[in-house]
Every structure is written in structure tokens, then in C-alpha cells.
Amino acid sequence: MFNHVSTNELFCSFLILEEQLAPVFISKPESQAVYVGKNALIQCVIRGSPPLNVVWLKDNQSLLEVPEHHHSSWEKNEHTLEISNVEATDQGLYVCQVSNSVGMAECSMELRVIDKPNFVRPLCPVALVVEAHLHLECKVDEDTGVNVSWTRDGKKIHQSPDLKNNDTSNCSYSPCLSPEPPGFVKRLEAVTVWKQGSNVQLQCSIHGSPELRTNWLYNNSALHAGDRYAISLKDGVAALEIQNVTLSDSGNYSCEVLNNCGYECIDLLTELCSPPEPPCFRKDLNSVEAVRGLATLLECEFAGSEPFKVTWKKNKKPLTSDKKYRIISQGFLSSLEIQTFESIDAGEYECTISNDVGCMTSKSKCEAVLTIQG
């Protein structure tokens, strides 16, 4: 007899669900300042369910195509963007964006690149009253790690309470100047000659502590700016301009320069030359009878104001010194020598004298009639 035993089997299945976590930043990078040529490291720690997609941006532009000196990496939950040999163009706002299937997060930091300092506002020349304080100020475009030094005539000025730096990189120094008495750098000429009717200017260069003052005198009487006189002092040059000078303007002129420390004076003697005279002939060319084969001399004497321009012509054609002709002009005498007279040398000769009298030119003409003997 057999006994039958029945067995029942029970099977169970389990579904395990894992909660998905959106990405969050455990640590965020801080803004930093880096010198040109150094390295910058931007790091953050992220937590969230994988897979995580991390993207770096600079100034809202993706760094998917990372420049050669940019390198992104990650180890576990730490993500890093390294910038080697930082350039000025690397300055900007950097953003790290991370996302997964359930969310997105981002953080940002400011990278400031410090370049060599440049002057935004340089020093400017200043003029001071004697015993006043000098205040010099300049501005540079950097305020981090900038060392400021001041020099005077190439020698360093040491730190003192008068030397101040502030957060905007303004630098100032206020030393007290030693007053300097006046003097002449370039003096007036001892004697000068003027042409009547011309405009003339007297100038001299001066130096000394401000405020410099100048006076002009004529024969020890003060001159004042007016219709014929213009007086100026600019950039260390004192000037007196006289218009349409006449014979009465001849005499002694003085320039006085003074400040709170002293006084100096320089004198100038002026003369006026008489108006230039046009040329005239004292001795005209004479007609001559020349002997063939011999030398022949033509000469004339003249007067007027020098310098003169002398030209010789034969039959209206200009002549110059050569093997045939020799022209000599000295002082108020000019001569033309025909070395060996030939038949073809007969003709009309003329000598023209001119000088410069403003826009006027005066000329005198003489003729020489040459005949052949034998």
C-alpha cells in the first residue's frame, strides 16, 4: 500500500525602488584674484544621483571646446577646472552647471586677473607760489600687490606721513619746495640792428620759483602793452614785440624778472638802420673800340644798399665767367674782361645791378659798341 504526499511551492518576487536625488553643491568655489602667468584652480563638490552631466561656462559661453591652457577633471564628487599660465583674457565670471534626470544646479565665481600696473592718470606739470606746498597725484589701474615709490631728481623719497596710498590706488606726495631766485637761461643779444618799418620781437628765457613777474623798460622808462607793444610771459619765455619800428625806437631796452626771492635785469642796445637805397650808376659803361686779338675791359661803378645782384649780357643773352669772359664784382665795382677780342665779339653789352628794397627792384643799363680795327 502506497501513501501519496502532495507538496505546494510558493514563489515571491520583490521590486526595489531607489530614490533619485537632484544634484546639489556641497562646496562652492570662491572668487579669486590671480596674477598673469600663474595658475588658477576652480573646484566644487557635487552630490546627486548619477549620471551627472557637468558643464563649465565663462561669461555665459560654454567651455565645451576647452582652450589649451584650460583642463577640466573630476575625482569622485569633486570637479575641477584648472587654468594654467593665466592670461588677461581669462578674467571673467565662471559658472559650473550640473544636471541629471531629476534636476539641475549651478554655482558661479569671479576670476580676476592682475596684470602689470598702468597709469590711468599720470603726473602733470604744476606751478607753485614760493613756500607753498606741492601736491602731486597719480592713479594706477591696479590696487592689489602694487608697490608705489616716489623719486626726485632720480633719488628715492622715503616713506613719510606726507606720502599716502588709498584703496583706489591714488598716490600723493606733498613736500615743501625751497624757493629759487629768478635768473636768465638765454639772454638778450648785446646789440641788435632793426630795419625801419619792420615788426621786431625781443625774447629771453628765464627760470625761478613761481610766481615770476617781468617788466620791460625803454631807456629806463616802463613799457606797457598797447597799440605798438605786446608783452607776454609763457612757458618760461619773456617777450616784447614792437610793431612798425621807427628811428625813435632806437635805444636801450631792459627786461626785469623778479619773484619773492630776488630780482635780475638784462639790457639790450638797439639801433635802426636807414632805409635801403635802390642801385644807381656812378660810372656807366662806355663805348669802346676794341683791337682784334687783344683783351678788352668793360667796367662800371654803382651805388646803393648791399647786397647787390650783378648780371652781364651780350645782345640780351646772359654771360658767365668762362675761358672767353671773366666777370669780377667786388663792392661797388663790376667788370667784364673779354680775354681775346674777335670779330664775333662785337655787339651790345649791358650790366644790370639790382638789390632788394621790399618789393622794388631798380636797374640801370649801359651799352658798349665794339668796332674792329685793321
XYZ file of C-alpha atoms in Angstrom:
374
model
C 0.000 0.000 0.000
C 1.328 3.280 -1.013
C 0.782 6.725 0.604
C 0.763 9.789 -1.686
C 2.202 13.094 -0.277
C 1.454 16.327 -2.136
C 3.768 19.426 -1.914
C 2.859 23.028 -2.665
C 5.605 25.594 -3.660
C 5.199 29.401 -3.147
C 7.249 31.888 -5.217
C 7.592 35.652 -4.340
C 9.279 38.494 -6.339
C 10.486 41.863 -4.936
C 10.874 45.260 -6.750
C 13.375 47.532 -5.019
C 12.887 51.269 -5.779
C 15.781 53.715 -5.105
C 15.011 57.414 -4.664
C 16.638 59.666 -7.300
C 18.414 62.731 -5.888
C 18.703 66.028 -7.755
C 22.234 67.499 -7.868
C 23.330 69.895 -5.114
C 26.633 71.635 -4.363
C 28.263 70.532 -1.125
C 31.018 73.147 -1.558
C 31.211 76.055 -3.982
C 34.283 77.870 -5.347
C 35.093 81.340 -4.042
C 36.053 84.315 -6.173
C 39.793 84.745 -6.509
C 42.471 87.050 -7.943
C 45.417 85.586 -9.854
C 48.500 87.241 -11.349
C 49.173 86.949 -15.056
C 51.308 83.854 -15.733
C 50.199 81.979 -12.587
C 47.728 79.054 -12.347
C 44.082 79.241 -11.236
C 42.163 76.312 -9.685
C 38.327 76.321 -9.552
C 36.875 73.416 -7.502
C 33.452 72.320 -6.280
C 31.958 69.196 -4.632
C 28.641 67.884 -6.008
C 26.168 65.339 -4.666
C 23.353 63.769 -6.705
C 22.173 60.634 -8.421
C 24.253 59.553 -11.388
C 24.740 60.034 -14.158
C 25.724 63.670 -13.628
C 26.345 65.989 -16.556
C 28.786 68.799 -15.661
C 29.343 71.814 -17.927
C 31.704 74.784 -17.348
C 30.884 78.253 -18.718
C 32.756 81.556 -18.861
C 30.780 84.779 -19.265
C 27.731 82.706 -20.320
C 29.730 80.929 -23.046
C 30.182 77.167 -22.839
C 33.715 75.829 -22.425
C 32.936 72.607 -24.296
C 35.843 73.439 -26.564
C 38.273 73.976 -23.730
C 41.284 76.202 -24.594
C 44.688 74.570 -24.449
C 45.547 76.086 -21.083
C 42.164 75.031 -19.545
C 41.789 71.494 -18.136
C 38.623 70.031 -16.543
C 38.664 66.870 -14.393
C 36.765 65.067 -11.606
C 37.511 62.553 -8.906
C 34.559 61.023 -7.052
C 32.340 64.003 -6.216
C 34.998 66.726 -6.693
C 35.018 68.584 -10.023
C 37.917 70.869 -11.033
C 38.645 73.434 -13.739
C 42.350 74.298 -13.887
C 43.652 77.303 -15.859
C 47.400 77.229 -16.353
C 49.554 80.251 -17.253
C 46.666 82.665 -16.746
C 46.199 85.437 -19.321
C 44.404 88.769 -19.019
C 41.625 87.419 -21.273
C 40.861 84.682 -18.723
C 39.275 87.214 -16.397
C 35.508 86.838 -16.076
C 32.558 85.043 -14.472
C 32.877 81.233 -14.363
C 29.796 79.000 -13.882
C 29.599 75.273 -13.123
C 26.295 73.703 -14.269
C 25.369 70.167 -13.193
C 22.248 68.206 -14.186
C 20.743 64.717 -14.044
C 17.372 63.185 -14.870
C 15.599 64.867 -11.972
C 17.111 68.327 -11.695
C 19.815 70.909 -12.307
C 22.003 73.205 -10.164
C 24.714 75.766 -10.783
C 27.218 77.924 -8.940
C 29.457 80.787 -10.060
C 32.664 82.583 -9.102
C 34.531 85.671 -10.301
C 38.105 85.278 -11.537
C 40.104 88.492 -11.514
C 43.409 88.606 -13.383
C 46.007 91.059 -12.109
C 48.202 92.466 -14.877
C 51.201 94.810 -14.574
C 50.061 98.220 -13.287
C 49.462 101.080 -15.720
C 48.900 104.747 -15.056
C 45.290 105.795 -15.585
C 46.127 109.368 -14.604
C 49.840 110.282 -14.863
C 51.637 113.130 -13.154
C 51.211 116.579 -14.685
C 53.489 119.666 -14.521
C 52.464 122.196 -11.889
C 53.459 125.753 -10.981
C 53.566 126.950 -7.376
C 53.900 130.099 -5.368
C 57.070 130.231 -3.279
C 56.759 128.485 0.112
C 53.523 126.784 -0.919
C 53.102 123.011 -0.620
C 53.318 120.794 -3.689
C 50.643 118.122 -4.116
C 51.338 115.505 -6.797
C 48.804 112.804 -7.572
C 48.688 109.861 -9.971
C 46.313 106.926 -10.420
C 47.061 103.339 -11.470
C 44.657 100.673 -12.694
C 45.602 98.067 -10.062
C 45.159 98.140 -6.301
C 46.372 94.628 -5.400
C 50.025 93.984 -4.660
C 51.117 97.333 -6.110
C 54.224 98.923 -4.604
C 54.482 102.693 -5.030
C 57.724 104.659 -4.809
C 58.468 108.317 -5.450
C 61.720 109.861 -6.679
C 63.005 113.406 -7.056
C 65.862 114.058 -9.479
C 66.450 110.295 -9.596
C 66.696 109.911 -5.803
C 64.077 107.922 -3.899
C 61.803 109.800 -1.500
C 61.400 107.717 1.646
C 58.072 106.928 3.255
C 56.741 109.702 5.443
C 53.400 110.871 6.829
C 53.062 113.055 3.717
C 53.054 110.007 1.404
C 49.638 108.362 1.246
C 48.057 105.476 -0.656
C 44.338 104.718 -0.696
C 42.090 101.946 -1.927
C 41.701 103.473 -5.397
C 45.453 103.437 -5.971
C 45.747 107.209 -5.778
C 49.199 108.251 -4.614
C 50.131 111.706 -3.420
C 53.196 113.436 -2.016
C 53.330 116.914 -0.552
C 56.887 118.185 0.019
C 57.762 121.806 0.772
C 59.833 123.390 -2.019
C 62.892 125.529 -1.473
C 62.348 128.878 -3.217
C 64.591 129.654 -6.205
C 65.591 133.209 -7.158
C 64.992 134.327 -10.760
C 67.619 134.105 -13.484
C 68.125 134.123 -17.239
C 68.628 130.877 -19.167
C 69.004 132.648 -22.531
C 69.877 136.326 -22.515
C 69.149 139.087 -24.993
C 71.770 139.874 -27.618
C 74.055 142.740 -26.603
C 73.363 144.820 -29.737
C 70.830 144.343 -32.475
C 70.010 146.298 -35.630
C 66.472 146.728 -36.880
C 65.079 147.787 -40.218
C 62.788 150.763 -40.141
C 59.128 149.834 -40.645
C 59.557 146.180 -39.612
C 57.992 144.289 -36.687
C 60.562 143.086 -34.139
C 60.500 140.815 -31.094
C 62.827 140.662 -28.092
C 62.919 137.327 -26.235
C 64.746 135.853 -23.260
C 64.338 132.558 -21.377
C 64.009 132.803 -17.606
C 63.820 130.448 -14.623
C 62.987 130.645 -10.939
C 60.284 129.752 -8.443
C 56.784 130.870 -9.323
C 55.248 133.308 -9.388
C 57.647 135.073 -11.792
C 56.924 138.622 -12.925
C 58.575 140.574 -15.742
C 58.870 144.256 -16.611
C 60.145 145.800 -19.839
C 61.794 149.215 -19.911
C 62.944 151.562 -22.687
C 65.696 153.985 -21.677
C 64.761 153.224 -18.024
C 61.065 154.034 -18.573
C 58.473 151.287 -18.120
C 56.730 149.957 -21.226
C 53.093 148.903 -21.204
C 51.096 146.763 -23.617
C 49.342 148.950 -26.156
C 48.864 149.663 -29.847
C 52.529 149.071 -30.790
C 53.712 146.947 -27.858
C 52.769 143.361 -26.980
C 54.191 141.884 -23.756
C 53.968 138.188 -22.827
C 55.393 135.571 -20.446
C 54.679 131.951 -21.378
C 56.487 128.665 -20.664
C 59.486 130.491 -19.225
C 59.924 132.833 -22.218
C 59.520 136.597 -21.747
C 58.822 138.514 -24.966
C 58.355 142.107 -26.104
C 57.012 142.750 -29.610
C 57.217 146.183 -31.249
C 55.317 146.893 -34.441
C 56.405 149.223 -37.251
C 59.656 150.384 -35.631
C 60.911 153.896 -36.344
C 64.149 155.769 -35.695
C 62.728 156.919 -32.356
C 62.664 153.271 -31.181
C 66.480 153.101 -31.132
C 67.894 152.931 -27.630
C 68.361 150.747 -24.572
C 65.793 148.072 -23.680
C 65.782 146.209 -20.343
C 63.979 143.094 -19.143
C 63.458 142.734 -15.388
C 62.469 139.405 -13.851
C 61.551 139.081 -10.180
C 59.819 136.876 -7.623
C 59.610 136.781 -3.843
C 63.246 135.631 -3.653
C 65.064 138.159 -5.793
C 65.476 140.258 -8.914
C 67.611 140.242 -12.069
C 67.802 142.530 -15.099
C 69.313 142.312 -18.588
C 69.908 145.184 -21.053
C 69.832 145.369 -24.848
C 71.073 148.206 -27.059
C 69.198 148.592 -30.343
C 69.932 150.588 -33.475
C 67.864 151.240 -36.569
C 69.448 151.147 -39.986
C 68.428 153.695 -42.604
C 66.002 152.599 -45.336
C 67.725 150.659 -48.131
C 68.541 152.603 -51.302
C 67.997 151.362 -54.845
C 71.087 150.963 -57.038
C 72.357 153.726 -59.334
C 75.376 154.007 -61.614
C 78.192 156.352 -60.691
C 80.156 155.349 -63.770
C 78.301 153.995 -66.771
C 79.607 151.622 -69.370
C 81.369 153.465 -72.174
C 81.519 152.520 -75.820
C 84.949 151.204 -76.655
C 86.912 150.397 -79.780
C 88.494 147.014 -79.365
C 91.578 145.712 -81.171
C 91.273 142.191 -82.542
C 93.470 139.678 -80.733
C 93.830 141.809 -77.599
C 91.962 141.816 -74.297
C 89.136 144.308 -73.817
C 87.787 145.546 -70.465
C 84.297 146.878 -69.735
C 83.581 148.181 -66.236
C 81.026 150.173 -64.296
C 80.727 151.677 -60.816
C 77.493 151.871 -58.865
C 75.958 152.842 -55.517
C 73.028 151.792 -53.314
C 72.322 149.380 -50.454
C 74.001 145.997 -50.412
C 73.733 143.159 -51.202
C 73.716 143.527 -54.983
C 72.969 141.128 -57.791
C 75.091 141.789 -60.895
C 74.400 140.305 -64.333
C 76.145 140.863 -67.668
C 74.571 140.332 -71.091
C 75.634 140.483 -74.711
C 72.907 141.121 -77.247
C 70.344 140.319 -74.489
C 71.937 136.926 -73.737
C 73.383 136.334 -70.220
C 77.149 135.927 -69.840
C 79.078 133.901 -67.268
C 82.775 133.597 -66.467
C 84.495 131.062 -68.738
C 87.547 130.815 -70.992
C 86.233 133.670 -73.089
C 84.882 136.030 -70.424
C 85.962 136.887 -66.906
C 83.470 138.690 -64.661
C 84.640 140.283 -61.396
C 82.251 142.040 -58.989
C 83.640 143.474 -55.761
C 81.965 146.058 -53.584
C 80.560 148.776 -55.836
C 82.599 147.864 -58.929
C 81.971 145.237 -61.606
C 83.996 144.470 -64.720
C 83.756 142.223 -67.760
C 87.019 141.242 -69.469
C 86.990 139.741 -72.967
C 90.178 137.671 -72.976
C 90.904 137.795 -76.736
C 88.683 140.023 -78.831
C 87.395 138.573 -82.124
C 85.036 139.867 -84.779
C 82.149 137.840 -83.387
C 82.540 139.660 -80.033
C 81.246 142.921 -81.471
C 77.751 143.826 -80.199
C 75.756 145.428 -77.407
C 76.796 144.720 -73.803
C 74.829 145.639 -70.721
C 75.314 145.403 -66.971
C 72.292 145.118 -64.667
C 72.501 145.857 -60.921
C 69.659 145.012 -58.530
C 69.059 144.801 -54.810
C 66.087 144.053 -52.574
C 64.117 147.024 -51.322
C 60.982 145.387 -50.174
C 59.147 144.569 -53.373
C 61.083 147.086 -55.521
C 63.965 146.427 -57.864
C 65.922 149.203 -59.629
C 68.011 148.524 -62.729
C 70.492 150.535 -64.812
C 71.507 149.725 -68.373
C 74.707 150.601 -70.235
C 75.789 149.833 -73.794
C 79.198 149.146 -75.267
C 79.682 149.410 -79.031
C 82.619 147.407 -80.271
C 84.303 148.020 -83.624
C 87.124 146.237 -85.369
C 90.351 147.994 -86.385
C 92.726 146.850 -89.117
